[in-house]
């Protein structure tokens, strides 16, 4: 379903972006020593060469805070000017309070309303759209949205099907309402399909299946995935969401200067951009460095595209993501 307010009361603009990646690098060669895999298999099936792993004492909110500070610096926004913080994450510091509240405390953003969004890899784009709606009501002016993950704590490091895919990191953006702005969100699409919860989940550790002494060795609190099924749904959902958002914006794929897709698998990205007719040079990819950082992935990629000059003022930028739920979203921005 298109999810663009019919008549925007204001223009919603991204004033600044930031990202943070933990220092520790885990390469494919390192993984060869941990499970039966090879650099060749991982590279050819996914495109991933290495990923980052947060330090034991480093929580998701710590990663998110560091990314947020960089976004605030670029936007030239002080902590007390922020009146909304939304953190998208599937690896929160605690079940409650929300990771957004921990980040609020770290920043001293005492005027903000704070909450988390759980939409897996689509989380950052869900957060962007929720912030856009808040800003459109006129009640809030400046939002900090964050995608932050410490997935390394929910990976089964003995399962070669999943452990090679994921990494830790965070990205953030300062989003503000303006009466008029050339740089603005033009159109968005969001969707979910709760019939497919089983193909990608962390089955244990919640109320449906608590971890008990009896099941503690079954690693139910780690990521479980039917890779091929997820792959198929990811390609279809991201292609369709991209086309719907373009249609909603009155644009075509030829107008897109850069597509910034969810960074899960190079083959998924190729399949989508092939179907859209967008060539590799107009597709932003950084998954070889970080693997799949779920809600953080599009946020980190957006920041790197911004800071490296891969996207320039006036460019039409297409963001698109897909994750567990299933959830998907796309957003078109004039940069
Ligand atoms: N090293 C070596 N061999 C492996 C590895 C590994 N790390 N992992 C699996 N294999 C083997 C399998 O056991 C299988 O062997 P078999 O044929 O003897 O049974 C073989 O490789 C092929 O396995 P497939 O699962 O068919 O491989 P596929 O080409 O589908 O690639 C992958 C697997 C990379 C997981 C792919 O399906 C994928 O990327 N899926 C989508 C993941 C994704 O996008 N997730 C996004 C959302 S994540 C979120 O929301 C948190």
Coordinates of C-alpha atoms and ligand atoms in Angstrom, one line a residue:
X1 CA 0.0 0.0 0.0
X2 CA 1.3 3.4 -0.8
X3 CA 1.8 5.3 2.4
X4 CA 2.3 8.9 1.4
X5 CA 0.1 11.5 3.0
X6 CA -2.1 12.9 0.2
X7 CA -1.3 16.5 1.1
X8 CA 1.9 17.0 3.0
X9 CA 1.4 19.9 5.4
X10 CA 5.1 20.5 5.3
X11 CA 8.2 19.3 3.6
X12 CA 10.2 16.6 5.5
X13 CA 13.9 16.8 5.0
X14 CA 17.0 14.9 6.1
X15 CA 19.4 17.4 7.6
X16 CA 22.2 15.1 8.5
X17 CA 23.3 11.5 8.6
X18 CA 25.8 9.5 10.7
X19 CA 27.0 5.9 11.2
X20 CA 29.2 3.9 13.5
X21 CA 30.8 0.6 13.0
X22 CA 32.5 -1.3 15.9
X23 CA 36.3 -1.7 15.5
X24 CA 36.5 -5.5 15.5
X25 CA 36.6 -7.0 12.0
X26 CA 35.6 -10.6 11.5
X27 CA 36.7 -11.8 8.0
X28 CA 35.6 -14.7 6.0
X29 CA 39.0 -16.2 6.7
X30 CA 38.2 -16.0 10.5
X31 CA 34.9 -17.8 9.9
X32 CA 36.7 -20.6 8.0
X33 CA 38.3 -21.4 11.4
X34 CA 34.9 -21.4 13.2
X35 CA 32.6 -23.4 10.9
X36 CA 32.8 -25.5 7.7
X37 CA 32.7 -22.7 5.2
X38 CA 35.0 -20.9 2.8
X39 CA 35.7 -17.4 1.6
X40 CA 34.8 -18.5 -1.9
X41 CA 31.4 -19.8 -0.8
X42 CA 30.5 -16.7 1.2
X43 CA 31.7 -14.3 -1.4
X44 CA 30.0 -16.1 -4.4
X45 CA 26.7 -16.7 -2.5
X46 CA 26.4 -13.3 -0.7
X47 CA 29.2 -10.8 -1.7
X48 CA 30.2 -10.4 2.0
X49 CA 33.9 -10.3 2.7
X50 CA 33.9 -9.1 6.4
X51 CA 31.6 -7.8 9.1
X52 CA 32.0 -5.8 12.3
X53 CA 31.5 -7.2 15.8
X54 CA 30.7 -5.0 18.8
X55 CA 32.8 -5.3 22.0
X56 CA 31.3 -7.3 24.9
X57 CA 30.6 -4.1 26.9
X58 CA 29.2 -2.3 23.9
X59 CA 25.4 -2.3 23.7
X60 CA 23.1 -1.5 20.8
X61 CA 22.4 1.9 22.4
X62 CA 26.1 2.7 22.4
X63 CA 26.4 2.1 18.7
X64 CA 23.2 4.1 18.1
X65 CA 24.4 7.0 20.2
X66 CA 27.7 7.3 18.3
X67 CA 25.8 7.3 15.0
X68 CA 23.3 9.8 16.3
X69 CA 26.1 12.2 17.4
X70 CA 27.5 12.3 13.9
X71 CA 24.1 12.9 12.3
X72 CA 23.5 15.7 14.8
X73 CA 26.9 17.2 14.0
X74 CA 26.2 17.3 10.3
X75 CA 22.7 18.7 10.9
X76 CA 24.1 21.2 13.4
X77 CA 21.3 20.2 15.9
X78 CA 21.7 20.2 19.6
X79 CA 20.3 17.4 21.8
X80 CA 17.6 19.6 23.4
X81 CA 16.3 20.5 19.9
X82 CA 15.3 16.9 19.2
X83 CA 11.7 16.2 20.1
X84 CA 11.3 12.7 18.8
X85 CA 13.7 9.7 18.9
X86 CA 12.8 6.5 17.1
X87 CA 15.2 3.6 17.3
X88 CA 14.6 0.7 14.9
X89 CA 16.2 -2.5 16.2
X90 CA 15.7 -6.2 16.7
X91 CA 18.6 -6.5 19.2
X92 CA 17.5 -4.0 21.9
X93 CA 19.6 -3.4 25.0
X94 CA 16.8 -4.8 27.1
X95 CA 13.1 -5.9 26.4
X96 CA 12.3 -2.7 28.2
X97 CA 13.0 0.2 28.5
X98 CA 13.4 0.9 24.8
X99 CA 16.8 1.4 23.3
X100 CA 15.6 4.8 22.2
X101 CA 15.3 5.8 25.9
X102 CA 18.9 4.7 26.6
X103 CA 20.0 6.8 23.6
X104 CA 18.0 9.7 24.9
X105 CA 19.8 9.5 28.2
X106 CA 23.2 9.2 26.5
X107 CA 22.5 12.3 24.4
X108 CA 20.8 14.4 27.0
X109 CA 17.9 14.8 24.6
X110 CA 15.5 15.7 27.4
X111 CA 12.7 17.1 25.2
X112 CA 12.3 14.0 23.1
X113 CA 9.5 11.4 23.0
X114 CA 11.3 8.1 22.6
X115 CA 10.3 4.6 21.4
X116 CA 11.6 1.6 19.4
X117 CA 10.3 0.0 16.2
X118 CA 10.6 -3.7 15.5
X119 CA 10.5 -4.2 11.8
X120 CA 13.7 -6.1 11.3
X121 CA 15.7 -5.0 8.2
X122 CA 12.9 -2.7 7.1
X123 CA 13.1 -0.9 10.5
X124 CA 15.0 2.2 9.5
X125 CA 12.5 3.0 6.7
X126 CA 9.6 2.3 8.9
X127 CA 11.1 4.7 11.4
X128 CA 11.6 7.3 8.7
X129 CA 8.0 7.0 7.7
X130 CA 6.6 7.1 11.2
X131 CA 8.7 10.2 11.9
X132 CA 7.4 11.8 8.7
X133 CA 3.8 11.3 9.9
X134 CA 4.7 12.8 13.3
X135 CA 6.3 15.8 11.6
X136 CA 3.4 16.2 9.2
X137 CA 1.0 16.7 12.1
X138 CA 2.9 19.8 13.1
X139 CA 3.3 18.7 16.7
X140 CA 7.0 17.8 16.4
X141 CA 9.7 19.5 14.4
X142 CA 12.9 17.6 14.7
X143 CA 13.3 13.8 14.8
X144 CA 16.3 11.6 15.3
X145 CA 15.8 8.2 13.7
X146 CA 18.3 5.4 14.2
X147 CA 18.8 1.9 13.0
X148 CA 21.1 0.0 15.4
X149 CA 21.9 -3.6 15.8
X150 CA 24.2 -5.9 17.9
X151 CA 23.2 -9.0 15.9
X152 CA 26.3 -10.9 17.1
X153 CA 24.5 -11.7 20.3
X154 CA 21.7 -13.4 18.5
X155 CA 23.7 -15.4 16.0
X156 CA 24.4 -19.1 16.5
X157 CA 28.1 -19.1 15.8
X158 CA 27.9 -22.9 15.0
X159 CA 25.3 -22.5 12.3
X160 CA 27.1 -21.9 9.0
X161 CA 23.8 -21.1 7.3
X162 CA 23.4 -17.9 9.2
X163 CA 26.6 -16.9 11.0
X164 CA 28.3 -15.8 7.9
X165 CA 25.6 -13.3 7.0
X166 CA 25.2 -10.8 9.9
X167 CA 27.2 -8.0 11.5
X168 CA 26.9 -5.1 14.1
X169 CA 26.5 -1.4 13.4
X170 CA 24.4 1.7 13.5
X171 CA 23.2 4.5 11.3
X172 CA 21.2 7.6 12.1
X173 CA 19.5 10.6 10.5
X174 CA 18.1 13.9 11.7
X175 CA 14.8 14.6 10.0
X176 CA 13.1 18.0 10.2
X177 CA 9.9 19.6 9.0
X178 CA 10.2 22.7 6.9
X179 CA 7.6 24.9 5.3
X180 CA 9.5 24.4 2.0
X181 CA 12.7 22.5 1.2
X182 CA 14.2 21.2 -2.1
X183 CA 15.7 18.2 -0.3
X184 CA 12.6 16.3 0.9
X185 CA 10.9 12.9 1.1
X186 CA 8.7 12.6 -2.0
X187 CA 6.9 9.2 -1.6
X188 CA 6.9 6.1 0.6
X189 CA 5.5 2.6 0.5
X190 CA 5.3 0.2 3.5
X191 CA 4.0 -3.4 3.7
X192 CA 3.9 -6.4 6.0
X193 CA 2.9 -10.1 5.7
X194 CA 2.4 -11.9 9.0
X195 CA 1.8 -15.2 7.2
X196 CA 5.5 -15.7 6.8
X197 CA 6.7 -15.2 10.3
X198 CA 8.3 -18.7 10.3
X199 CA 10.8 -18.2 7.5
X200 CA 12.9 -15.8 9.5
X201 CA 12.8 -15.4 13.3
X202 CA 14.4 -15.7 16.6
X203 CA 12.0 -18.3 17.9
X204 CA 12.9 -18.4 21.6
X205 CA 13.5 -15.9 24.5
X206 CA 10.1 -14.2 24.2
X207 CA 6.7 -15.0 25.8
X208 CA 5.8 -17.7 23.2
X209 CA 8.9 -19.8 24.0
X210 CA 10.9 -18.6 27.1
X211 CA 14.4 -19.9 27.6
X212 CA 14.3 -22.5 30.4
X213 CA 16.9 -24.8 31.9
X214 CA 15.3 -27.6 29.8
X215 CA 15.8 -25.9 26.4
X216 CA 18.8 -23.7 27.2
X217 CA 21.1 -25.8 24.9
X218 CA 18.9 -25.6 21.9
X219 CA 20.0 -22.1 20.9
X220 CA 16.3 -21.0 20.4
X221 CA 17.3 -17.4 21.1
X222 CA 19.4 -17.2 17.9
X223 CA 18.4 -16.4 14.3
X224 CA 16.6 -19.1 12.4
X225 CA 16.2 -18.7 8.6
X226 CA 14.9 -20.5 5.5
X227 CA 17.4 -18.7 3.2
X228 CA 15.9 -19.6 -0.2
X229 CA 12.4 -18.6 0.9
X230 CA 13.6 -15.3 2.3
X231 CA 15.6 -14.7 -0.9
X232 CA 12.5 -15.1 -3.1
X233 CA 10.2 -12.9 -1.0
X234 CA 13.0 -10.3 -0.6
X235 CA 13.4 -9.9 -4.4
X236 CA 9.7 -9.7 -5.1
X237 CA 8.8 -7.4 -2.3
X238 CA 11.6 -4.9 -2.8
X239 CA 11.0 -4.8 -6.6
X240 CA 7.3 -4.2 -6.1
X241 CA 7.8 -1.6 -3.3
X242 CA 10.3 0.3 -5.5
X243 CA 7.9 0.4 -8.5
X244 CA 5.0 1.5 -6.3
X245 CA 7.0 4.3 -4.7
X246 CA 8.2 5.5 -8.1
X247 CA 4.6 5.5 -9.5
X248 CA 3.4 7.3 -6.4
X249 CA 6.2 10.0 -7.0
X250 CA 5.3 10.2 -10.7
X251 CA 8.9 9.0 -11.6
X252 CA 10.4 6.1 -13.4
X253 CA 13.6 4.0 -12.7
X254 CA 15.4 6.2 -15.3
X255 CA 15.0 9.2 -12.9
X256 CA 16.8 7.4 -10.0
X257 CA 20.3 8.7 -9.6
X258 CA 21.1 6.1 -6.8
X259 CA 19.3 3.2 -5.3
X260 CA 20.3 2.4 -1.7
X261 CA 18.9 -1.1 -1.0
X262 CA 19.0 -3.2 2.1
X263 CA 22.4 -4.8 2.3
X264 CA 21.8 -8.5 2.8
X265 CA 23.0 -10.2 -0.3
X266 CA 24.7 -9.0 -3.5
X267 CA 22.6 -11.4 -5.5
X268 CA 19.3 -10.1 -4.1
X269 CA 20.4 -6.5 -4.9
X270 CA 21.4 -7.6 -8.5
X271 CA 18.0 -9.3 -9.0
X272 CA 16.1 -6.2 -7.9
X273 CA 18.1 -3.7 -9.9
X274 CA 18.0 -5.9 -13.0
X275 CA 14.2 -6.1 -12.8
X276 CA 14.0 -2.3 -12.3
X277 CA 16.5 -1.7 -15.1
X278 CA 18.9 0.3 -12.8
X279 CA 22.6 -0.4 -13.6
X280 CA 25.3 -1.3 -11.0
X281 CA 26.9 2.2 -11.1
X282 CA 23.6 3.7 -9.8
X283 CA 23.3 1.1 -7.0
X284 CA 25.0 1.7 -3.6
X285 CA 26.6 -1.4 -2.1
X286 CA 28.7 -1.7 1.0
X287 CA 27.7 -5.2 2.3
X288 CA 31.1 -6.6 1.4
X289 CA 32.4 -4.6 4.4
X290 CA 29.7 -5.0 7.0
X291 CA 27.4 -8.0 6.1
X292 CA 23.7 -7.7 6.9
X293 CA 23.3 -5.3 9.8
X294 CA 19.4 -5.5 9.6
X295 CA 17.8 -2.2 10.7
X296 CA 21.1 -0.4 10.5
X297 CA 22.0 -1.4 6.9
X298 CA 20.1 1.2 4.9
X299 CA 21.0 3.9 7.5
X300 CA 24.7 3.1 7.3
X301 CA 24.6 2.9 3.5
X302 CA 22.7 6.3 3.3
X303 CA 25.4 7.9 5.5
X304 CA 28.2 6.5 3.4
X305 CA 26.5 7.5 0.1
X306 CA 26.0 11.0 1.6
X307 CA 29.5 11.5 3.0
X308 CA 31.3 10.0 0.0
X309 CA 29.5 12.3 -2.5
X310 CA 27.8 9.2 -4.2
X311 CA 24.5 11.2 -3.8
X312 CA 24.4 14.9 -4.6
X313 CA 22.0 17.7 -4.1
X314 CA 19.0 17.3 -6.4
X315 CA 19.5 13.6 -7.0
X316 CA 16.5 11.3 -6.8
X317 CA 17.4 8.6 -4.3
X318 CA 15.5 5.4 -3.8
X319 CA 15.8 3.6 -0.5
X320 CA 14.3 0.1 -0.3
X321 CA 14.4 -2.6 2.4
X322 CA 13.0 -6.0 3.4
X323 CA 13.1 -8.0 6.6
X324 CA 11.5 -10.5 8.9
X325 CA 7.8 -10.2 9.6
X326 CA 7.7 -10.0 6.7
X327 CA 8.2 -6.3 6.4
X328 CA 9.2 -4.1 3.5
X329 CA 9.4 -0.4 2.7
X330 CA 10.6 2.0 0.1
X331 CA 11.2 5.8 0.2
X332 CA 12.0 8.2 -2.5
X333 CA 13.9 11.4 -1.6
X334 CA 15.1 14.3 -3.6
X335 CA 18.5 14.8 -2.0
Ligands
LIG1 N1 29.4 -22.3 3.8 C1 29.4 -23.4 2.9 N2 28.3 -24.0 2.6 C2 27.1 -23.5 3.1 C3 27.1 -22.4 4.0 C4 28.3 -21.8 4.3 N3 28.3 -20.7 5.1 N4 25.8 -22.2 4.3 C5 25.0 -23.1 3.6 N5 25.8 -23.9 2.9 C6 25.5 -25.0 2.1 C7 24.1 -25.6 2.4 O1 24.2 -26.5 3.5 C8 23.7 -26.2 1.1 O2 24.3 -27.5 1.0 P1 23.5 -28.8 0.4 O3 23.2 -28.4 -1.0 O4 24.6 -29.8 0.5 O5 22.4 -28.9 1.3 C9 24.3 -25.3 0.0 O6 25.4 -24.6 0.7 C10 23.4 -24.4 -0.6 O7 22.6 -23.8 0.4 P2 21.4 -22.8 0.0 O8 20.7 -22.4 1.2 O9 20.6 -23.3 -1.1 O10 22.2 -21.5 -0.6 P3 21.7 -20.2 -1.3 O11 22.3 -20.1 -2.6 O12 20.2 -20.1 -1.2 O13 22.4 -19.1 -0.4 C11 21.8 -17.6 1.5 C12 22.1 -19.1 1.0 C13 23.0 -16.8 1.3 C14 21.4 -17.6 2.9 C15 20.7 -17.0 0.6 O14 19.6 -17.9 0.5 C16 20.2 -15.7 1.1 O15 20.9 -14.7 1.1 N6 18.9 -15.6 1.6 C17 18.3 -14.4 2.0 C18 18.9 -13.9 3.4 C19 18.3 -12.5 3.6 O16 18.2 -11.7 2.7 N7 17.9 -12.1 4.8 C20 17.4 -10.7 4.8 C21 16.6 -10.5 5.9 S1 17.5 -10.7 7.4 C22 16.5 -10.0 8.6 O17 15.4 -9.6 8.5 C23 17.1 -10.1 10.0

